[in-house]
Amino acid sequence: MTGRRPRRPPAPRSGQPPAAGRAKASTPKVQAPGQDAAAQGPPPAGSAGAASTVLHFPEPAGRKIRRRVWTGVALVLVLVAATIGVLVFSPVLAVKTITVQGTDLVPAQQVDSLLAPLAGTPLPQITDADVRSLLAEVPAVAGVKVEARPPSELAVRITERVPVAVLKAGKRYALDDEEGRRLASVKSRDSVKLPLINAAKARKDPEVFRTITAVLGALPP
């Protein structure tokens, strides 16, 4: 038997299945989904996965403090505006009582009657100019000062003009200031200690009358 070659197995005929060894060798290896990706490891730097990463940088401490401060200031301003609106327009502070001081020449009843329209008005809405306009027809009033006394009292202090002379006017005596303005009148001459001026001569020569009253106004009381 020396020198003989081994016999090869016969080739499979057409239509016959291959041998078991060949079939096993030619069968592709099936892997589970995602197994290749897991085996490959993380994507390299610069890939699409790394590009989609968002980096969050912390806000500077100074900017955060400023934002909180401005937010607090805005809230305080809103609260102050709301409080002022309530006080200005709320009927809680409406005027119910008006007290008047400084009236020597002007009758108190006259002042009360002129200031009656202020009743029911909120105290923050009333100014010196409002009271002065209501008392504009009273010549003896030189100035006014108002003071709100919550919850419902308005105090009015009146500054009167100073009379310097007395004029006989019918059955009464008129009190005039240094500008010749008639401030009030009294029944008795003895009730005021002021120089008596002839009313007829004063009406005849107004310039002389104003000069006399100006001199009297410059004298000490």
Short mmCIF file of N, CA, C and O in Angstrom, two decimals, residues 102-111 114 135 138-141 158 160 183-184:
data_model
loop_
_atom_site.label_atom_id
_atom_site.label_comp_id
_atom_site.label_asym_id
_atom_site.label_seq_id
_atom_site.Cartn_x
_atom_site.Cartn_y
_atom_site.Cartn_z
N GLY A 102 -57.08 129.76 64.75
CA GLY A 102 -56.53 131.03 64.27
C GLY A 102 -57.54 132.03 63.75
O GLY A 102 -57.17 133.00 63.09
N THR A 103 -58.80 131.85 64.06
CA THR A 103 -59.83 132.78 63.58
C THR A 103 -60.19 133.75 64.69
O THR A 103 -60.88 133.40 65.66
N ASP A 104 -59.73 134.99 64.54
CA ASP A 104 -60.10 136.07 65.46
C ASP A 104 -61.05 137.06 64.78
O ASP A 104 -61.97 137.57 65.40
N LEU A 105 -60.79 137.33 63.52
CA LEU A 105 -61.62 138.28 62.77
C LEU A 105 -62.75 137.58 62.02
O LEU A 105 -63.82 138.16 61.85
N VAL A 106 -62.51 136.36 61.58
CA VAL A 106 -63.50 135.64 60.78
C VAL A 106 -64.38 134.80 61.70
O VAL A 106 -63.87 134.07 62.54
N PRO A 107 -65.69 134.91 61.59
CA PRO A 107 -66.57 134.06 62.40
C PRO A 107 -66.33 132.58 62.12
O PRO A 107 -66.20 132.16 60.97
N ALA A 108 -66.28 131.77 63.18
CA ALA A 108 -66.03 130.34 63.04
C ALA A 108 -67.13 129.65 62.24
O ALA A 108 -66.87 128.73 61.46
N GLN A 109 -68.37 130.12 62.41
CA GLN A 109 -69.47 129.50 61.67
C GLN A 109 -69.33 129.72 60.16
O GLN A 109 -69.66 128.84 59.36
N GLN A 110 -68.82 130.89 59.78
CA GLN A 110 -68.62 131.16 58.36
C GLN A 110 -67.57 130.22 57.78
O GLN A 110 -67.73 129.68 56.66
N VAL A 111 -66.48 130.02 58.52
CA VAL A 111 -65.43 129.11 58.05
C VAL A 111 -65.96 127.68 57.94
O VAL A 111 -65.71 126.98 56.97
N LEU A 114 -68.01 127.29 54.83
CA LEU A 114 -67.24 127.28 53.59
C LEU A 114 -66.45 125.99 53.40
O LEU A 114 -66.19 125.58 52.26
N LEU A 135 -61.72 129.38 50.89
CA LEU A 135 -61.76 130.58 51.75
C LEU A 135 -61.31 131.83 51.01
O LEU A 135 -61.02 132.85 51.63
N VAL A 138 -62.99 135.25 51.70
CA VAL A 138 -62.86 135.85 53.03
C VAL A 138 -61.62 136.74 53.02
O VAL A 138 -60.49 136.24 53.00
N PRO A 139 -61.75 138.05 53.04
CA PRO A 139 -60.59 138.95 52.90
C PRO A 139 -59.62 138.88 54.08
O PRO A 139 -58.43 139.20 53.92
N ALA A 140 -60.09 138.50 55.24
CA ALA A 140 -59.21 138.48 56.42
C ALA A 140 -58.24 137.31 56.41
O ALA A 140 -57.27 137.30 57.17
N VAL A 141 -58.47 136.31 55.56
CA VAL A 141 -57.61 135.13 55.52
C VAL A 141 -56.40 135.41 54.64
O VAL A 141 -56.52 135.65 53.45
N ILE A 158 -55.53 128.88 60.31
CA ILE A 158 -55.70 130.06 59.47
C ILE A 158 -54.79 131.18 59.97
O ILE A 158 -54.72 131.44 61.17
N GLU A 160 -54.47 135.14 59.70
CA GLU A 160 -55.28 136.30 59.32
C GLU A 160 -54.41 137.52 59.06
O GLU A 160 -53.30 137.66 59.61
N LEU A 183 -61.26 144.07 56.45
CA LEU A 183 -61.13 142.70 56.93
C LEU A 183 -62.37 142.23 57.68
O LEU A 183 -62.79 141.09 57.52
N ALA A 184 -62.91 143.06 58.51
CA ALA A 184 -64.06 142.68 59.32
C ALA A 184 -64.69 143.96 59.86
O ALA A 184 -64.26 145.07 59.55
#
